């Protein structure tokens, strides 16, 4: 057996630590580290946020001299390049660590196996691949951005048992219960950006902020607004300069009004169809260029449908309320009717959780799972 039961135990602990600052490490990945000497944990650490010490360095500081001859467990390959902080490989070698076990290689081209090579050249015994699927899932956004240049897209929907998101007249507040709404805020806090469409802004005037739970920072609020219809008094714009409006409109007067309110307005190409809608892949690539690993989407059926038809939904997070609204009410996705079952978009359930009186179902697009190697 390549890895011992104790190896599994300590790597599981490192993965657990990596999640302590989930949502705060943007644009860096979530990393946890455990250092063990003679069967005793002598150092622990996790990455808090970009610009401060990485998990390995935090654990090495705690371990001190006890790191010499020890085994270091980390969920991501130690970095070997100078970024905002020095290479972790240098610190590991100086501390005299004898063995390093990492769950996965770093997909960042600046590392990508280089950290392992540096350590091995220095005489450190390095193994990788322990609990790799779990490690890759935690950093699915970081992997996606590194591999294809766009963030991981999680689409959140609140719906009835018959898959309806609002009445025929558009009333949707509140289909789900208070516990689900609090859970949504917890989910929002884990993402670096929250995205919606101008239709949702018009209908609900949402804030799209994290409010019901504590957070170190607010995610970027992104509005997809093809014709620049959003009003400058919309609550989503706020007064913190943390709103990004993506449009294909050339209305310079409206742009100036929105920018005067603190929003950033960026022009996007259209999708080339008669509808003239914004190219959503270009939208996501823009967010990738801004170093966003993941985006949490809360929107109406039109934008949700366009993302789904474009193969751009990696993860569905659906809160089902124990009620029904009927066939004339609004559905989750505004998409073309699927004529043959073989052509239907298919997802795979990841987990199903009871939240208050509701049920939260998480489903993942299989090609996305393949992309991140899970």
Short mmCIF file of C-alpha atoms in Angstrom, two decimals:
data_model
loop_
_atom_site.label_atom_id
_atom_site.label_comp_id
_atom_site.label_asym_id
_atom_site.label_seq_id
_atom_site.Cartn_x
_atom_site.Cartn_y
_atom_site.Cartn_z
CA UNK A 1 0.00 0.00 0.00
CA UNK A 2 1.48 3.31 -1.12
CA UNK A 3 -0.03 5.45 1.65
CA UNK A 4 -0.58 4.36 5.24
CA UNK A 5 -3.74 4.92 7.31
CA UNK A 6 -1.90 7.66 9.19
CA UNK A 7 -1.02 9.34 5.88
CA UNK A 8 -4.74 9.42 5.06
CA UNK A 9 -5.55 10.83 8.49
CA UNK A 10 -3.06 13.69 8.27
CA UNK A 11 -3.94 14.57 4.68
CA UNK A 12 -7.63 14.65 5.64
CA UNK A 13 -6.65 17.11 8.38
CA UNK A 14 -4.75 19.27 5.88
CA UNK A 15 -7.77 19.30 3.57
CA UNK A 16 -10.00 20.26 6.50
CA UNK A 17 -7.67 23.15 7.38
CA UNK A 18 -7.63 24.34 3.77
CA UNK A 19 -11.35 25.10 3.97
CA UNK A 20 -11.10 27.43 6.97
CA UNK A 21 -10.50 30.50 4.79
CA UNK A 22 -12.65 29.43 1.84
CA UNK A 23 -13.79 32.57 0.06
CA UNK A 24 -11.00 34.72 1.49
CA UNK A 25 -7.93 33.44 -0.41
CA UNK A 26 -8.96 34.82 -3.84
CA UNK A 27 -7.21 34.70 -6.25
CA UNK A 28 -5.08 32.08 -4.54
CA UNK A 29 -6.20 28.50 -3.91
CA UNK A 30 -7.30 27.14 -0.52
CA UNK A 31 -4.39 25.36 1.13
CA UNK A 32 -3.93 23.59 4.46
CA UNK A 33 -0.80 22.01 5.89
CA UNK A 34 0.06 19.58 8.69
CA UNK A 35 3.58 18.69 9.88
CA UNK A 36 4.10 15.40 11.72
CA UNK A 37 7.17 14.18 13.58
CA UNK A 38 7.27 10.77 15.27
CA UNK A 39 3.52 10.41 14.99
CA UNK A 40 2.79 13.77 16.62
CA UNK A 41 1.42 16.85 14.88
CA UNK A 42 3.99 19.58 15.51
CA UNK A 43 2.68 22.25 13.16
CA UNK A 44 -0.53 23.28 11.41
CA UNK A 45 -1.38 26.12 9.09
CA UNK A 46 -3.75 27.33 6.42
CA UNK A 47 -3.57 30.11 3.86
CA UNK A 48 -5.59 33.10 5.06
CA UNK A 49 -5.54 35.48 2.10
CA UNK A 50 -3.38 36.61 -0.80
CA UNK A 51 -0.23 38.43 0.24
CA UNK A 52 0.29 36.70 3.59
CA UNK A 53 2.25 33.56 4.44
CA UNK A 54 1.20 30.35 2.74
CA UNK A 55 -0.04 27.34 4.70
CA UNK A 56 3.33 25.57 4.64
CA UNK A 57 5.15 28.57 6.11
CA UNK A 58 2.51 28.98 8.84
CA UNK A 59 2.91 25.33 9.79
CA UNK A 60 6.73 25.51 9.69
CA UNK A 61 6.74 28.53 12.02
CA UNK A 62 4.58 26.63 14.49
CA UNK A 63 6.73 23.51 14.24
CA UNK A 64 10.06 25.29 14.67
CA UNK A 65 12.98 22.89 15.11
CA UNK A 66 10.57 19.95 15.25
CA UNK A 67 10.11 20.27 11.48
CA UNK A 68 13.56 18.72 10.93
CA UNK A 69 13.13 15.15 9.79
CA UNK A 70 9.34 15.49 9.79
CA UNK A 71 6.68 14.74 7.19
CA UNK A 72 4.73 17.65 5.75
CA UNK A 73 1.21 17.06 4.40
CA UNK A 74 -0.33 19.66 2.11
CA UNK A 75 -3.34 19.53 -0.22
CA UNK A 76 -1.55 21.37 -3.04
CA UNK A 77 1.98 21.13 -4.37
CA UNK A 78 4.24 23.70 -2.63
CA UNK A 79 5.02 26.72 -4.81
CA UNK A 80 8.51 27.20 -6.20
CA UNK A 81 8.22 30.73 -7.59
CA UNK A 82 8.43 34.23 -6.19
CA UNK A 83 5.00 35.81 -6.06
CA UNK A 84 3.67 38.09 -3.35
CA UNK A 85 5.53 35.78 -0.97
CA UNK A 86 8.78 33.76 -1.34
CA UNK A 87 8.74 30.15 -2.60
CA UNK A 88 7.45 27.66 -0.05
CA UNK A 89 9.93 25.08 -1.33
CA UNK A 90 12.81 27.20 -0.01
CA UNK A 91 11.29 27.31 3.47
CA UNK A 92 10.63 23.56 3.47
CA UNK A 93 14.21 22.77 2.46
CA UNK A 94 15.70 25.17 5.03
CA UNK A 95 13.57 23.61 7.78
CA UNK A 96 14.97 20.17 7.05
CA UNK A 97 11.68 18.46 6.30
CA UNK A 98 12.39 14.87 5.24
CA UNK A 99 9.19 13.97 3.44
CA UNK A 100 6.41 15.89 1.69
CA UNK A 101 3.06 14.39 0.79
CA UNK A 102 0.85 16.55 -1.42
CA UNK A 103 -2.62 15.67 -2.61
CA UNK A 104 -2.23 17.12 -6.11
CA UNK A 105 0.10 18.98 -8.42
CA UNK A 106 -0.45 22.71 -8.82
CA UNK A 107 -2.19 23.50 -12.14
CA UNK A 108 -0.57 26.95 -12.17
CA UNK A 109 1.91 26.94 -15.09
CA UNK A 110 4.39 28.77 -12.85
CA UNK A 111 4.53 25.65 -10.66
CA UNK A 112 3.00 22.59 -12.38
CA UNK A 113 5.34 19.95 -10.96
CA UNK A 114 8.22 22.38 -10.47
CA UNK A 115 7.78 22.45 -6.73
CA UNK A 116 8.04 18.68 -6.55
CA UNK A 117 11.17 18.74 -8.73
CA UNK A 118 12.86 21.38 -6.55
CA UNK A 119 12.17 19.42 -3.38
CA UNK A 120 13.35 16.12 -4.84
CA UNK A 121 16.52 17.72 -6.15
CA UNK A 122 17.20 18.92 -2.61
CA UNK A 123 16.85 15.36 -1.31
CA UNK A 124 13.32 15.60 0.06
CA UNK A 125 11.16 12.50 -0.40
CA UNK A 126 8.02 13.67 -2.23
CA UNK A 127 4.82 11.76 -2.91
CA UNK A 128 1.57 13.04 -4.37
CA UNK A 129 -1.93 11.82 -5.21
CA UNK A 130 -3.27 11.13 -1.71
CA UNK A 131 -6.97 12.13 -1.46
CA UNK A 132 -6.56 13.93 -4.78
CA UNK A 133 -10.27 13.98 -5.76
CA UNK A 134 -11.18 15.70 -2.48
CA UNK A 135 -8.36 18.20 -2.91
CA UNK A 136 -9.33 18.97 -6.48
CA UNK A 137 -12.97 19.55 -5.56
CA UNK A 138 -12.03 22.14 -2.93
CA UNK A 139 -10.01 24.13 -5.47
CA UNK A 140 -12.26 23.48 -8.46
CA UNK A 141 -12.43 27.20 -9.25
CA UNK A 142 -8.68 27.71 -9.18
CA UNK A 143 -8.15 24.63 -11.36
CA UNK A 144 -10.78 25.76 -13.86
CA UNK A 145 -9.24 29.23 -14.20
CA UNK A 146 -5.76 27.80 -14.60
CA UNK A 147 -6.86 25.20 -17.15
CA UNK A 148 -9.31 27.10 -19.39
CA UNK A 149 -9.06 30.75 -18.34
CA UNK A 150 -12.51 31.21 -16.86
CA UNK A 151 -14.00 30.78 -13.39
CA UNK A 152 -16.03 27.83 -12.16
CA UNK A 153 -19.73 28.71 -12.56
CA UNK A 154 -22.18 27.72 -9.82
CA UNK A 155 -25.81 28.52 -10.63
CA UNK A 156 -28.12 28.91 -7.64
CA UNK A 157 -31.89 28.48 -8.06
CA UNK A 158 -34.76 28.58 -5.58
CA UNK A 159 -37.68 26.50 -6.84
CA UNK A 160 -40.83 24.62 -5.99
CA UNK A 161 -41.17 20.87 -6.28
CA UNK A 162 -42.51 21.31 -9.80
CA UNK A 163 -39.44 23.32 -10.82
CA UNK A 164 -41.04 26.80 -10.73
CA UNK A 165 -39.12 29.87 -9.63
CA UNK A 166 -41.85 32.52 -9.62
CA UNK A 167 -45.56 33.01 -10.25
CA UNK A 168 -46.76 33.91 -13.72
CA UNK A 169 -46.66 37.58 -12.66
CA UNK A 170 -43.07 37.28 -11.41
CA UNK A 171 -43.59 37.05 -7.63
CA UNK A 172 -40.79 34.98 -6.11
CA UNK A 173 -40.12 36.33 -2.61
CA UNK A 174 -40.12 34.05 -0.85
CA UNK A 175 -40.45 30.58 -2.34
CA UNK A 176 -37.88 29.06 -0.01
CA UNK A 177 -37.65 29.41 3.77
CA UNK A 178 -35.47 31.58 5.99
CA UNK A 179 -32.96 28.77 6.61
CA UNK A 180 -32.37 28.41 2.89
CA UNK A 181 -31.89 32.14 2.51
CA UNK A 182 -29.28 32.13 5.25
CA UNK A 183 -27.56 29.18 3.59
CA UNK A 184 -27.46 31.11 0.30
CA UNK A 185 -25.54 33.87 2.06
CA UNK A 186 -23.07 31.28 3.35
CA UNK A 187 -22.64 30.06 -0.22
CA UNK A 188 -22.20 33.61 -1.54
CA UNK A 189 -19.39 34.22 0.95
CA UNK A 190 -17.39 31.37 -0.59
CA UNK A 191 -17.22 33.00 -4.03
CA UNK A 192 -15.19 35.93 -5.31
CA UNK A 193 -17.97 37.16 -7.62
CA UNK A 194 -21.77 37.08 -7.74
CA UNK A 195 -23.39 37.47 -11.15
CA UNK A 196 -26.93 38.28 -12.25
CA UNK A 197 -28.78 39.72 -15.21
CA UNK A 198 -30.43 43.07 -15.75
CA UNK A 199 -33.85 41.41 -15.79
CA UNK A 200 -33.42 40.24 -12.20
CA UNK A 201 -32.20 43.70 -11.20
CA UNK A 202 -35.30 45.27 -12.75
CA UNK A 203 -37.68 42.77 -11.17
CA UNK A 204 -36.26 42.41 -7.66
CA UNK A 205 -33.74 45.26 -7.15
CA UNK A 206 -31.45 42.88 -5.22
CA UNK A 207 -28.35 43.91 -3.27
CA UNK A 208 -26.42 40.71 -4.09
CA UNK A 209 -24.25 41.09 -1.01
CA UNK A 210 -23.36 38.76 1.85
CA UNK A 211 -25.40 39.90 4.85
CA UNK A 212 -26.63 37.08 7.07
CA UNK A 213 -23.17 35.68 7.83
CA UNK A 214 -19.83 37.27 8.68
CA UNK A 215 -17.31 37.64 5.87
CA UNK A 216 -13.89 39.20 5.43
CA UNK A 217 -14.89 40.86 2.17
CA UNK A 218 -17.78 41.26 -0.21
CA UNK A 219 -17.74 39.45 -3.58
CA UNK A 220 -17.64 41.51 -6.76
CA UNK A 221 -21.19 42.14 -8.01
CA UNK A 222 -21.43 41.45 -11.75
CA UNK A 223 -24.40 42.48 -13.89
CA UNK A 224 -24.87 41.17 -17.43
CA UNK A 225 -26.77 44.01 -19.12
CA UNK A 226 -26.82 43.82 -22.92
CA UNK A 227 -28.67 47.10 -23.54
CA UNK A 228 -27.55 48.99 -20.42
CA UNK A 229 -31.07 49.16 -19.03
CA UNK A 230 -30.02 49.17 -15.37
CA UNK A 231 -30.96 52.29 -13.40
CA UNK A 232 -28.23 54.20 -11.62
CA UNK A 233 -30.20 54.00 -8.36
CA UNK A 234 -30.32 50.18 -8.39
CA UNK A 235 -29.23 48.80 -5.03
CA UNK A 236 -26.82 46.34 -6.62
CA UNK A 237 -24.58 49.24 -7.70
CA UNK A 238 -24.12 50.30 -4.09
CA UNK A 239 -21.65 52.94 -3.03
CA UNK A 240 -18.52 50.85 -2.57
CA UNK A 241 -17.25 50.72 -6.17
CA UNK A 242 -17.62 46.95 -6.17
CA UNK A 243 -20.05 46.58 -9.09
CA UNK A 244 -19.08 45.55 -12.62
CA UNK A 245 -21.56 46.01 -15.47
CA UNK A 246 -20.87 44.11 -18.69
CA UNK A 247 -22.70 45.42 -21.74
CA UNK A 248 -22.71 45.58 -25.53
CA UNK A 249 -24.45 48.97 -25.56
CA UNK A 250 -22.68 52.04 -26.92
CA UNK A 251 -24.83 54.47 -24.91
CA UNK A 252 -22.06 56.74 -23.58
CA UNK A 253 -24.47 58.96 -21.63
CA UNK A 254 -25.87 56.02 -19.67
CA UNK A 255 -22.37 54.64 -19.17
CA UNK A 256 -21.23 57.96 -17.68
CA UNK A 257 -24.23 58.04 -15.33
CA UNK A 258 -23.47 54.56 -14.01
CA UNK A 259 -19.76 55.24 -13.66
CA UNK A 260 -20.57 58.42 -11.74
CA UNK A 261 -22.32 56.17 -9.21
CA UNK A 262 -19.15 54.11 -8.79
CA UNK A 263 -19.88 51.19 -11.11
CA UNK A 264 -17.34 49.95 -13.64
CA UNK A 265 -18.84 49.52 -17.12
CA UNK A 266 -17.04 47.27 -19.61
CA UNK A 267 -17.97 46.59 -23.24
CA UNK A 268 -18.42 42.98 -24.31
CA UNK A 269 -18.85 41.38 -27.75
CA UNK A 270 -22.21 39.93 -28.74
CA UNK A 271 -22.83 36.25 -29.43
CA UNK A 272 -23.24 36.83 -33.18
CA UNK A 273 -26.91 35.80 -33.26
CA UNK A 274 -29.91 37.89 -34.30
CA UNK A 275 -30.77 38.40 -30.63
CA UNK A 276 -27.54 40.36 -30.17
CA UNK A 277 -27.04 39.00 -26.67
CA UNK A 278 -23.71 39.33 -24.91
CA UNK A 279 -21.22 36.55 -25.50
CA UNK A 280 -21.33 34.81 -22.12
CA UNK A 281 -18.07 32.94 -22.63
CA UNK A 282 -16.40 36.34 -23.17
CA UNK A 283 -18.01 37.51 -19.93
CA UNK A 284 -16.53 34.60 -18.02
CA UNK A 285 -13.15 35.02 -19.68
CA UNK A 286 -13.19 38.67 -18.59
CA UNK A 287 -13.71 37.51 -15.01
CA UNK A 288 -10.89 35.01 -15.48
CA UNK A 289 -8.57 37.80 -16.63
CA UNK A 290 -9.51 39.58 -13.40
CA UNK A 291 -8.32 36.50 -11.47
CA UNK A 292 -11.73 35.31 -10.32
CA UNK A 293 -11.64 31.60 -9.60
CA UNK A 294 -15.37 31.14 -9.21
CA UNK A 295 -18.64 32.95 -9.74
CA UNK A 296 -21.99 32.41 -8.00
CA UNK A 297 -24.88 33.10 -10.38
CA UNK A 298 -28.34 34.14 -9.19
CA UNK A 299 -30.54 35.09 -12.10
CA UNK A 300 -33.75 34.59 -14.02
CA UNK A 301 -34.64 31.93 -16.55
CA UNK A 302 -33.24 33.71 -19.60
CA UNK A 303 -29.67 34.12 -18.38
CA UNK A 304 -29.78 30.71 -16.68
CA UNK A 305 -30.96 29.15 -19.93
CA UNK A 306 -28.29 30.87 -22.01
CA UNK A 307 -25.57 29.69 -19.63
CA UNK A 308 -26.95 26.16 -19.68
CA UNK A 309 -27.25 25.99 -23.47
CA UNK A 310 -23.73 27.34 -23.77
CA UNK A 311 -22.36 24.54 -21.58
CA UNK A 312 -21.19 27.15 -19.09
CA UNK A 313 -22.89 25.87 -15.92
CA UNK A 314 -20.43 23.73 -13.97
CA UNK A 315 -22.52 23.31 -10.85
CA UNK A 316 -26.21 23.61 -10.02
CA UNK A 317 -27.29 24.48 -6.49
CA UNK A 318 -31.07 24.16 -6.29
CA UNK A 319 -33.12 24.87 -3.17
CA UNK A 320 -36.42 23.02 -3.46
CA UNK A 321 -39.36 24.23 -1.36
CA UNK A 322 -42.15 21.76 -0.53
CA UNK A 323 -44.76 23.54 -2.64
CA UNK A 324 -46.02 23.77 -6.21
CA UNK A 325 -46.99 26.70 -8.47
CA UNK A 326 -48.32 25.10 -11.63
CA UNK A 327 -47.43 25.00 -15.30
CA UNK A 328 -48.16 28.68 -16.04
CA UNK A 329 -45.56 29.84 -13.51
CA UNK A 330 -41.98 30.63 -14.44
CA UNK A 331 -39.49 27.80 -14.80
CA UNK A 332 -35.83 27.46 -13.96
CA UNK A 333 -34.51 27.72 -17.51
CA UNK A 334 -35.71 29.52 -20.61
CA UNK A 335 -34.29 27.12 -23.19
CA UNK A 336 -35.30 25.47 -26.42
CA UNK A 337 -37.49 22.41 -26.01
CA UNK A 338 -35.48 19.20 -25.97
CA UNK A 339 -36.98 16.84 -28.54
CA UNK A 340 -34.90 13.76 -27.74
CA UNK A 341 -33.81 12.57 -24.30
CA UNK A 342 -30.31 11.89 -25.55
CA UNK A 343 -29.87 15.63 -26.18
CA UNK A 344 -30.89 16.81 -22.72
CA UNK A 345 -28.30 18.52 -20.52
CA UNK A 346 -27.35 16.00 -17.85
CA UNK A 347 -25.83 16.60 -14.45
CA UNK A 348 -24.69 14.30 -11.67
CA UNK A 349 -25.87 14.75 -8.09
CA UNK A 350 -23.04 15.61 -5.73
CA UNK A 351 -25.01 15.89 -2.51
CA UNK A 352 -28.54 16.45 -1.20
CA UNK A 353 -29.03 18.24 2.12
CA UNK A 354 -32.06 19.17 4.20
CA UNK A 355 -32.06 22.92 4.94
CA UNK A 356 -34.90 23.88 7.26
CA UNK A 357 -38.10 22.82 5.50
CA UNK A 358 -36.37 22.83 2.11
CA UNK A 359 -33.96 20.50 0.33
CA UNK A 360 -30.70 21.70 -1.25
CA UNK A 361 -29.52 19.62 -4.19
CA UNK A 362 -26.05 20.07 -5.66
CA UNK A 363 -25.45 18.67 -9.13
CA UNK A 364 -22.33 18.92 -11.28
CA UNK A 365 -21.88 18.87 -15.05
CA UNK A 366 -19.84 15.71 -15.83
CA UNK A 367 -17.50 17.44 -18.34
CA UNK A 368 -16.66 19.94 -15.59
CA UNK A 369 -15.81 17.09 -13.23
CA UNK A 370 -13.54 15.73 -15.94
CA UNK A 371 -11.88 19.10 -16.34
CA UNK A 372 -10.91 19.30 -12.68
CA UNK A 373 -9.93 15.64 -12.60
CA UNK A 374 -12.58 14.36 -10.18
#
